[in-house]
Coordinates of C-alpha atoms and ligand atoms in Angstrom, one line a residue:
M1 CA 209.3 77.6 35.7
P2 CA 208.4 77.1 31.9
W3 CA 210.8 76.0 29.8
P4 CA 212.6 76.9 27.7
S5 CA 212.9 80.3 28.9
G6 CA 216.4 81.1 30.0
S7 CA 215.3 80.2 33.6
P8 CA 218.0 79.6 35.7
V9 CA 219.0 75.9 35.9
A10 CA 217.1 74.5 39.1
E11 CA 218.1 70.9 39.6
W12 CA 220.9 68.8 38.4
W13 CA 219.4 66.6 35.9
D14 CA 218.0 69.7 34.0
E15 CA 221.0 70.3 32.0
A16 CA 222.2 66.7 32.5
V17 CA 224.0 64.4 30.2
F18 CA 223.2 60.5 31.3
Y19 CA 225.4 57.8 30.0
E20 CA 223.6 54.6 29.7
V21 CA 225.6 51.5 30.5
Y22 CA 224.1 48.2 29.2
V23 CA 225.6 46.0 31.9
R24 CA 226.1 42.8 30.2
S25 CA 228.3 44.7 27.5
F26 CA 230.4 47.4 29.2
A27 CA 233.4 45.5 31.1
D28 CA 233.9 41.9 32.2
A29 CA 235.8 41.6 35.5
S30 CA 234.9 38.1 36.5
G31 CA 236.1 36.5 33.4
D32 CA 233.0 34.8 32.3
G33 CA 232.7 37.0 29.1
V34 CA 229.9 38.8 30.3
G35 CA 229.9 42.2 31.7
D36 CA 229.3 42.9 35.3
L37 CA 229.1 45.7 38.0
P38 CA 233.1 45.2 39.1
G39 CA 233.9 45.9 35.4
I40 CA 232.0 48.9 35.4
R41 CA 233.0 50.0 38.6
A42 CA 236.8 49.7 37.4
H43 CA 236.2 52.0 34.3
L44 CA 234.4 54.5 36.3
P45 CA 237.4 56.9 35.8
Y46 CA 236.6 56.6 32.1
I47 CA 233.1 57.6 32.2
A48 CA 233.9 60.5 34.5
E49 CA 236.8 61.8 32.2
L50 CA 234.4 61.7 29.4
G51 CA 232.4 64.4 30.9
V52 CA 229.0 63.0 31.6
D53 CA 227.1 63.6 34.7
A54 CA 224.9 60.3 35.5
L55 CA 225.2 56.9 34.7
W56 CA 222.1 54.7 34.1
L57 CA 222.6 51.2 34.7
T58 CA 220.3 48.9 32.7
P59 CA 219.2 45.7 34.9
F60 CA 221.4 43.8 36.8
Y61 CA 218.9 42.2 39.1
P62 CA 218.6 38.2 39.2
S63 CA 216.9 37.0 36.1
P64 CA 216.6 33.9 34.1
G65 CA 217.7 36.4 31.2
A66 CA 214.7 35.8 28.8
D67 CA 215.2 39.5 27.8
H68 CA 218.5 39.8 29.1
G69 CA 217.6 41.4 32.5
Y70 CA 214.2 43.1 31.7
D71 CA 212.5 39.9 33.1
V72 CA 213.3 40.2 36.6
A73 CA 213.2 37.4 39.4
D74 CA 214.1 39.4 42.2
Y75 CA 213.9 43.5 42.5
C76 CA 215.9 43.7 45.4
D77 CA 219.0 41.8 44.7
V78 CA 222.0 41.4 42.1
D79 CA 222.5 38.6 39.8
P80 CA 225.2 36.5 40.6
A81 CA 226.6 36.9 37.0
F82 CA 227.0 40.5 37.6
G83 CA 228.1 40.6 41.1
T84 CA 226.4 41.3 44.5
L85 CA 224.9 43.9 46.6
D86 CA 228.4 44.8 47.7
D87 CA 229.6 45.3 44.5
F88 CA 226.7 47.7 43.8
D89 CA 227.4 49.6 46.9
G90 CA 231.1 49.9 46.1
L91 CA 229.9 51.2 42.6
V92 CA 227.8 53.7 43.8
A93 CA 230.2 55.1 46.5
D94 CA 233.1 55.2 43.7
A95 CA 230.8 57.1 41.3
H96 CA 229.5 59.6 43.8
E97 CA 233.4 60.1 44.6
L98 CA 233.9 61.1 41.1
G99 CA 231.0 63.5 40.9
L100 CA 228.9 61.1 39.1
R101 CA 225.1 60.3 39.7
V102 CA 223.7 56.7 39.5
I103 CA 220.2 55.9 38.4
V104 CA 218.9 52.3 38.1
D105 CA 216.4 50.7 36.1
V106 CA 213.1 49.8 37.5
V107 CA 210.8 47.4 35.5
P108 CA 207.3 47.6 36.8
N109 CA 205.3 46.6 33.9
H110 CA 206.3 43.0 34.2
T111 CA 208.1 40.4 36.1
S112 CA 210.2 37.3 35.1
I113 CA 207.9 34.2 34.8
E114 CA 210.4 32.7 37.5
H115 CA 209.7 35.4 39.9
P116 CA 208.2 33.8 42.8
W117 CA 205.1 35.9 42.6
F118 CA 204.0 34.3 39.4
R119 CA 203.6 31.2 41.6
E120 CA 202.7 32.2 44.9
H121 CA 200.9 35.7 44.3
R122 CA 198.9 34.5 40.9
E123 CA 196.4 37.6 41.5
R124 CA 199.2 40.0 41.0
Y125 CA 199.1 39.3 37.3
V126 CA 196.6 39.9 34.4
W127 CA 194.5 36.7 34.0
A128 CA 191.5 36.3 31.8
E129 CA 189.2 33.7 30.3
G130 CA 189.5 33.0 26.7
R131 CA 187.4 34.1 23.7
N132 CA 186.0 31.3 21.2
G133 CA 188.8 29.1 22.3
G134 CA 191.6 31.8 21.7
P135 CA 192.8 34.7 23.8
P136 CA 190.9 37.2 25.6
N137 CA 191.3 39.9 23.4
N138 CA 193.1 41.0 20.2
W139 CA 196.2 42.6 22.0
L140 CA 199.4 41.8 20.4
A141 CA 203.1 41.7 22.0
V142 CA 205.7 44.0 21.0
F143 CA 208.0 41.1 20.6
G144 CA 205.4 39.6 18.1
G145 CA 202.5 37.2 18.3
P146 CA 199.5 37.6 20.6
A147 CA 200.0 39.1 23.9
W148 CA 198.5 36.3 25.8
T149 CA 199.4 32.8 26.6
H150 CA 197.3 29.9 27.7
D151 CA 197.9 28.2 31.1
P152 CA 196.9 24.6 30.8
A153 CA 196.6 24.0 34.5
S154 CA 194.0 26.6 35.2
G155 CA 192.7 27.3 31.8
E156 CA 193.1 30.7 31.8
W157 CA 195.4 33.3 29.8
Y158 CA 198.0 35.6 31.1
L159 CA 198.8 38.8 29.6
H160 CA 202.3 39.6 28.4
L161 CA 202.9 42.8 26.1
F162 CA 206.6 41.2 25.8
A163 CA 207.7 37.9 25.8
P164 CA 205.6 35.1 27.4
E165 CA 208.6 35.0 30.1
Q166 CA 207.5 38.5 31.0
P167 CA 203.9 38.4 32.4
D168 CA 202.4 41.3 33.1
L169 CA 201.3 42.7 36.5
D170 CA 197.9 43.8 37.7
W171 CA 198.5 47.4 38.6
H172 CA 195.2 47.6 39.8
Q173 CA 196.0 45.3 42.9
A174 CA 197.2 47.3 45.9
D175 CA 199.4 44.9 46.6
V176 CA 201.7 45.6 43.4
Q177 CA 201.6 49.0 44.2
H178 CA 202.8 48.3 47.8
E179 CA 205.6 46.1 46.8
F180 CA 207.2 48.6 44.2
E181 CA 206.9 51.3 47.0
S182 CA 209.3 49.0 48.9
I183 CA 211.4 48.2 46.1
L184 CA 212.1 51.9 45.1
R185 CA 212.7 52.5 49.0
F186 CA 215.2 49.8 48.8
W187 CA 217.4 51.1 46.2
I188 CA 216.9 54.5 47.5
E189 CA 218.4 53.7 50.9
R190 CA 221.3 52.2 48.9
G191 CA 222.1 55.7 47.7
V192 CA 220.6 55.8 44.0
D193 CA 220.1 59.1 42.6
G194 CA 217.0 58.2 40.7
F195 CA 215.3 55.5 38.3
R196 CA 214.7 54.8 34.8
I197 CA 211.2 53.4 34.7
D198 CA 211.1 50.9 32.0
V199 CA 207.5 51.0 30.1
A200 CA 206.6 53.6 32.1
H201 CA 203.4 54.4 29.9
G202 CA 202.2 50.7 30.6
L203 CA 201.5 49.2 34.0
F204 CA 197.6 49.8 33.9
K205 CA 195.6 48.0 31.7
D206 CA 192.1 48.7 30.6
P207 CA 190.1 47.3 33.6
E208 CA 187.5 45.5 31.1
L209 CA 190.4 44.6 28.9
R210 CA 188.7 45.6 25.8
D211 CA 189.8 45.1 22.1
E212 CA 192.2 47.5 20.7
D213 CA 190.6 49.3 17.4
E214 CA 191.7 47.1 14.5
P215 CA 194.5 49.0 12.2
V216 CA 194.0 51.5 9.8
P217 CA 193.6 49.9 6.3
G218 CA 197.3 50.3 4.8
S219 CA 198.9 50.8 8.0
E220 CA 201.8 48.1 9.1
P221 CA 200.1 44.9 9.9
G222 CA 199.6 44.0 13.2
S223 CA 200.4 47.9 14.4
F224 CA 197.4 48.6 16.4
D225 CA 197.3 51.8 17.7
R226 CA 197.2 51.0 21.3
R227 CA 194.8 52.8 23.8
R228 CA 193.7 50.1 26.1
A229 CA 196.8 48.4 26.8
I230 CA 198.8 51.4 27.6
D231 CA 198.7 55.1 28.9
Q232 CA 195.8 54.6 31.2
P233 CA 194.5 57.6 33.7
Q234 CA 195.6 55.6 36.7
L235 CA 199.5 56.2 35.6
H236 CA 199.1 59.8 36.7
P237 CA 198.3 59.4 40.3
L238 CA 200.9 56.6 40.9
Y239 CA 203.7 58.9 39.7
R240 CA 202.5 61.6 41.3
H241 CA 203.0 59.4 44.5
W242 CA 206.0 58.3 43.1
R243 CA 207.4 61.6 42.9
T244 CA 206.8 62.2 46.7
L245 CA 208.3 59.0 47.6
A246 CA 211.5 59.6 45.6
G247 CA 212.2 62.9 47.2
D248 CA 215.2 64.6 45.2
R249 CA 215.9 61.9 43.2
V250 CA 215.1 61.9 39.6
L251 CA 212.5 59.9 38.0
V252 CA 212.7 59.2 34.1
G253 CA 210.0 57.4 32.2
E254 CA 210.3 55.4 29.2
V255 CA 207.2 57.2 28.1
F256 CA 206.8 55.2 24.7
L257 CA 204.3 57.3 23.1
S258 CA 204.8 58.7 19.3
D259 CA 203.0 62.2 20.2
P260 CA 205.2 64.4 22.4
V261 CA 202.0 65.9 23.6
R262 CA 200.7 62.7 25.4
V263 CA 204.6 62.3 26.7
A264 CA 204.2 65.8 28.2
D265 CA 201.3 64.7 30.3
Y266 CA 203.7 62.5 32.3
V267 CA 206.0 65.2 33.1
R268 CA 203.8 67.8 34.5
P269 CA 205.2 69.6 37.6
D270 CA 204.2 67.0 40.3
E271 CA 204.7 63.6 38.2
L272 CA 208.0 62.4 36.6
Q273 CA 210.7 64.9 36.3
L274 CA 211.9 63.6 33.0
A275 CA 210.5 61.2 30.1
F276 CA 212.6 59.9 27.1
N277 CA 211.6 61.8 23.7
F278 CA 212.1 59.5 20.9
T279 CA 211.2 61.9 18.4
L280 CA 214.8 62.8 17.0
L281 CA 215.8 58.9 17.1
W282 CA 213.1 58.0 14.9
E283 CA 213.9 60.7 12.3
P284 CA 215.8 60.1 9.4
W285 CA 218.9 62.5 8.7
D286 CA 216.7 65.2 7.1
A287 CA 216.6 68.8 8.3
A288 CA 213.2 69.4 7.9
A289 CA 212.2 66.3 9.9
L290 CA 214.8 66.8 12.5
R291 CA 213.7 70.6 13.2
D292 CA 210.1 69.6 13.2
A293 CA 211.0 66.8 15.8
I294 CA 212.7 69.6 18.0
D295 CA 210.1 72.2 17.8
A296 CA 207.5 69.4 18.2
T297 CA 209.3 68.3 21.6
L298 CA 209.9 72.0 22.9
G299 CA 206.2 73.1 22.3
A300 CA 205.0 70.1 24.0
L301 CA 207.0 70.5 27.0
A302 CA 207.1 74.1 27.2
A303 CA 203.4 73.9 27.6
V304 CA 203.5 71.8 30.6
G305 CA 207.1 73.7 31.9
A306 CA 209.1 70.1 31.7
T307 CA 212.8 69.9 30.8
P308 CA 213.2 68.6 27.1
T309 CA 215.3 65.3 26.7
W310 CA 217.0 64.0 23.8
V311 CA 218.6 60.8 22.6
L312 CA 219.8 59.1 19.4
E313 CA 221.0 55.8 20.5
N314 CA 220.1 53.5 23.2
H315 CA 220.4 49.5 23.6
D316 CA 216.8 48.9 21.7
V317 CA 218.1 50.6 18.3
P318 CA 220.6 50.3 15.4
R319 CA 223.6 52.2 16.5
L320 CA 223.9 56.0 14.8
V321 CA 226.4 55.5 12.5
T322 CA 224.6 52.9 10.6
R323 CA 221.3 54.7 10.8
Y324 CA 222.7 57.6 9.4
G325 CA 225.0 55.9 6.9
S326 CA 228.4 57.7 7.9
A327 CA 230.7 58.8 10.9
S328 CA 230.6 62.1 9.5
R329 CA 227.0 62.3 10.1
A330 CA 227.1 60.8 13.6
R331 CA 229.9 63.3 14.4
A332 CA 227.6 66.0 13.5
A333 CA 224.7 64.9 15.1
A334 CA 226.4 64.6 18.1
L335 CA 227.0 68.2 18.2
L336 CA 223.2 69.0 17.4
L337 CA 222.3 66.8 20.2
L338 CA 224.6 68.1 22.8
A339 CA 223.7 71.6 21.9
L340 CA 219.8 71.2 22.5
P341 CA 218.2 72.4 25.6
G342 CA 217.7 70.1 28.4
T343 CA 219.0 66.9 29.3
A344 CA 220.7 64.4 26.9
F345 CA 221.2 60.6 27.0
L346 CA 224.2 59.2 25.5
Y347 CA 224.6 55.0 25.0
A348 CA 227.9 53.7 25.9
G349 CA 229.9 52.9 22.7
Q350 CA 228.1 56.1 20.9
E351 CA 230.9 58.1 22.0
L352 CA 233.2 55.8 20.0
G353 CA 231.2 55.5 16.8
L354 CA 230.5 52.0 17.2
E355 CA 228.8 50.6 14.2
E356 CA 225.6 48.2 14.0
V357 CA 226.7 44.8 13.9
A358 CA 224.9 42.3 11.8
L359 CA 225.3 38.9 13.5
P360 CA 225.1 35.7 12.1
D361 CA 221.9 33.8 13.1
E362 CA 223.8 31.3 15.4
A363 CA 225.2 34.2 17.2
R364 CA 221.8 36.2 18.1
Q365 CA 220.4 36.2 21.5
D366 CA 217.4 38.7 21.3
P367 CA 214.2 37.3 21.6
V368 CA 212.7 39.9 19.4
F369 CA 214.6 37.7 16.6
F370 CA 213.3 34.3 17.5
R371 CA 209.7 35.8 18.4
T372 CA 209.3 37.0 15.0
G373 CA 210.7 34.2 13.4
G374 CA 213.6 36.1 12.1
A375 CA 211.1 38.8 10.5
R376 CA 212.8 41.3 12.7
A377 CA 216.5 41.4 13.1
G378 CA 216.4 42.1 16.9
R379 CA 218.8 44.4 19.1
D380 CA 221.7 42.3 19.4
G381 CA 224.0 44.4 16.7
C382 CA 223.8 47.4 19.0
R383 CA 224.7 45.5 22.2
I384 CA 228.0 44.1 21.0
P385 CA 230.8 44.7 23.8
I386 CA 232.8 47.7 24.1
P387 CA 236.1 47.4 22.8
W388 CA 238.6 49.0 25.5
S389 CA 241.7 47.9 23.5
P390 CA 242.7 46.6 20.3
D391 CA 243.5 43.1 21.2
E392 CA 241.5 40.4 19.9
P393 CA 239.6 38.3 20.8
G394 CA 238.3 40.0 24.2
F395 CA 239.3 43.5 23.1
G396 CA 240.1 44.2 26.7
F397 CA 236.3 43.7 27.2
T398 CA 237.0 40.1 28.7
D399 CA 239.7 37.7 29.0
A400 CA 237.0 35.0 27.8
M401 CA 234.8 35.0 24.8
P402 CA 232.7 38.0 24.8
W403 CA 228.8 37.0 25.1
L404 CA 228.2 38.4 21.6
P405 CA 231.2 38.3 19.0
V406 CA 233.1 41.7 18.5
P407 CA 233.9 42.5 15.0
A408 CA 237.8 41.8 14.3
D409 CA 238.1 45.3 12.9
W410 CA 237.0 47.0 16.0
G411 CA 240.6 47.6 17.5
S412 CA 240.3 50.6 15.3
L413 CA 237.4 51.9 17.3
S414 CA 238.8 50.8 20.7
V415 CA 239.2 53.3 23.7
A416 CA 242.8 52.9 23.7
T417 CA 243.3 53.6 20.1
Q418 CA 240.6 56.9 20.3
R419 CA 242.0 58.1 23.4
D420 CA 244.7 60.4 22.1
D421 CA 243.9 61.1 18.5
P422 CA 242.4 64.7 18.8
A423 CA 240.4 63.6 15.6
S424 CA 238.6 60.6 17.1
M425 CA 235.0 60.5 18.0
L426 CA 236.1 60.1 21.4
S427 CA 237.8 63.1 21.6
L428 CA 234.8 65.1 19.8
Y429 CA 232.4 63.7 22.5
R430 CA 235.0 64.6 25.2
D431 CA 235.2 68.2 23.6
A432 CA 231.8 68.6 23.2
L433 CA 230.7 67.5 26.7
R434 CA 233.3 70.4 27.9
L435 CA 232.2 72.8 25.7
R436 CA 228.4 72.3 25.6
P437 CA 226.3 75.3 25.9
R438 CA 224.0 75.1 29.1
G439 CA 221.2 77.3 30.0
G440 CA 218.4 79.2 28.0
G441 CA 216.3 78.4 25.3
L442 CA 216.8 77.7 21.5
T443 CA 216.4 80.8 19.0
W444 CA 216.3 79.5 15.4
H445 CA 218.3 81.3 12.8
E446 CA 217.6 81.6 9.3
S447 CA 219.6 78.9 7.1
P448 CA 219.6 77.4 3.7
P449 CA 217.1 74.5 3.2
G450 CA 219.2 71.1 4.3
T451 CA 220.7 72.8 7.2
L452 CA 219.6 73.7 10.8
V453 CA 221.3 76.7 12.9
F454 CA 220.2 77.8 16.3
E455 CA 221.6 79.6 19.1
R456 CA 221.3 78.8 22.5
G457 CA 223.5 80.2 25.7
G458 CA 225.5 82.3 23.7
T459 CA 226.5 79.4 21.1
V460 CA 225.3 79.1 17.8
C461 CA 225.0 75.5 16.3
A462 CA 225.3 75.1 12.7
V463 CA 224.6 71.7 11.2
N464 CA 224.7 71.1 7.3
V465 CA 222.4 68.0 6.9
D466 CA 222.5 67.4 3.6
A467 CA 223.0 70.9 1.6
S468 CA 226.1 71.4 -0.7
A469 CA 227.6 73.7 1.8
L470 CA 226.9 76.0 4.6
A471 CA 229.4 78.9 5.9
V472 CA 230.4 78.6 9.4
P473 CA 228.6 81.5 11.4
Q474 CA 230.7 84.1 12.4
G475 CA 232.3 84.3 15.7
E476 CA 234.9 82.1 17.2
L477 CA 235.1 78.6 16.4
L478 CA 234.4 76.3 19.3
L479 CA 234.2 72.9 17.9
A480 CA 233.8 71.5 14.6
S481 CA 232.6 67.9 13.9
D482 CA 235.2 67.8 11.0
S483 CA 238.5 69.7 11.7
A484 CA 239.5 69.5 8.1
N485 CA 236.9 72.1 6.6
R486 CA 236.9 75.1 9.2
G487 CA 235.7 77.7 6.8
E488 CA 232.4 76.1 5.5
L489 CA 230.5 73.1 6.5
P490 CA 230.2 70.5 3.9
S491 CA 227.3 68.0 3.9
G492 CA 227.1 65.8 7.0
T493 CA 229.1 68.2 9.3
A494 CA 228.6 70.7 12.1
A495 CA 230.2 73.5 13.9
W496 CA 229.6 75.3 17.5
V497 CA 230.6 78.8 17.2
R498 CA 230.5 81.7 20.1
A499 CA 228.0 84.4 18.8
Ligands
NOJ501 C1 212.1 48.7 27.1 C2 213.6 48.1 27.3 O1 214.7 49.1 27.0 C3 213.9 47.1 26.3 O2 215.1 46.5 26.2 C4 213.0 45.9 27.1 O3 212.7 44.9 26.3 C5 211.3 46.2 26.9 N1 211.2 47.7 27.7 C6 210.8 45.1 28.1 O4 211.2 45.2 29.2

């Protein structure tokens, strides 16, 4: 069925809101300063009451932690820091009891360098001879530096699109494909409702490992427009196969390609059901840019009949309040996000309006900071533990020292402080999740420059991005991002009105 078309909702994920839990930062039950599965399990009622439909858990598998779990040493177990398989089973059972679905992260592009395969099955990785005493080709790592590391023992180089502790698997090997089928089956049998596929546009590499084209003069230094390391044709038969294997579970691809038309290839009817769409997240708080991103996404996905997805925050990008420069804009953005057709992804803490934290260098943990010699701040600032209560120093997250320091003034942002305040960001998200329009496509209304007004499923969403004022559309006011202004919407506010 083409989307958006007003067609009936077919599957649970088509209109779902997913809530991303960054496992290390959500809640610590074991008292070591690091979040864990029992901590999440204890807070499931909070997630259910928020009104989301599903939970996405970031990697909790055994890992040396070079990229905080995105370097997996065993795909079919739980890292002792996060709990046990029994804890996982209990979490899934409780979530289902509360009506929440659970998807887990699968990390197929690379393993940890400490995965036994790297020692015992070298052929499962991408190895090549060097060129003129240097790396085999000009590919660069996403985390900085060349994408190749020399192995003195063999004299060869191994590929890592991320950190050297994350060697890339060679997906042209049948063994690798079979191993991942077993991994998917393992978690399916444990009751998961789907998978978020890390680096879903990666996996296969150009079999000849040819150089990427040199950057266009004037473009960001080192930013090769990758064509040979990613987005290879072999991915599509693979995902068609995974789709069959997944049955009625959802597959969400982290297809990190800038053009929604290229992303759409991954969500053709027999491939992944969903792919992240980062277009909104990359745009500034600018009405024309946001509208273009929405239209480009809807156009590209309608062409293949796929469900649109939207996201404004995740564990890799600075927090929204800081990106947009104010809590007011972040509140308006929440109403925009949750009125759009399709599936939305929230990142734990977004509903509290957490800010990006500028950490002192000695507190930083992200390999991005270290591998770029500090040129990039890294992602720790959006991974600060959730403040549950105003009590320092653990803020209800932990009885120990939190693994990243929580700012002393975050008591005011804590769940306990916001829970009963009808004007809080948390209350706004709860209200929006309850009242959000469902079903149907999006129709733009004419509106002044600097504003966005559209109708969907009988609700008009009006966003004053940066105009001096916007009249609240006619009709019954359902929800306003700023309750102080009900007649008109000042700059950086939004409202939902029943048409
Ligand atoms: C995308 C994940 O979201 C990010 O956190 C991770 O560092 C990379 N993939 C590599 O696995």
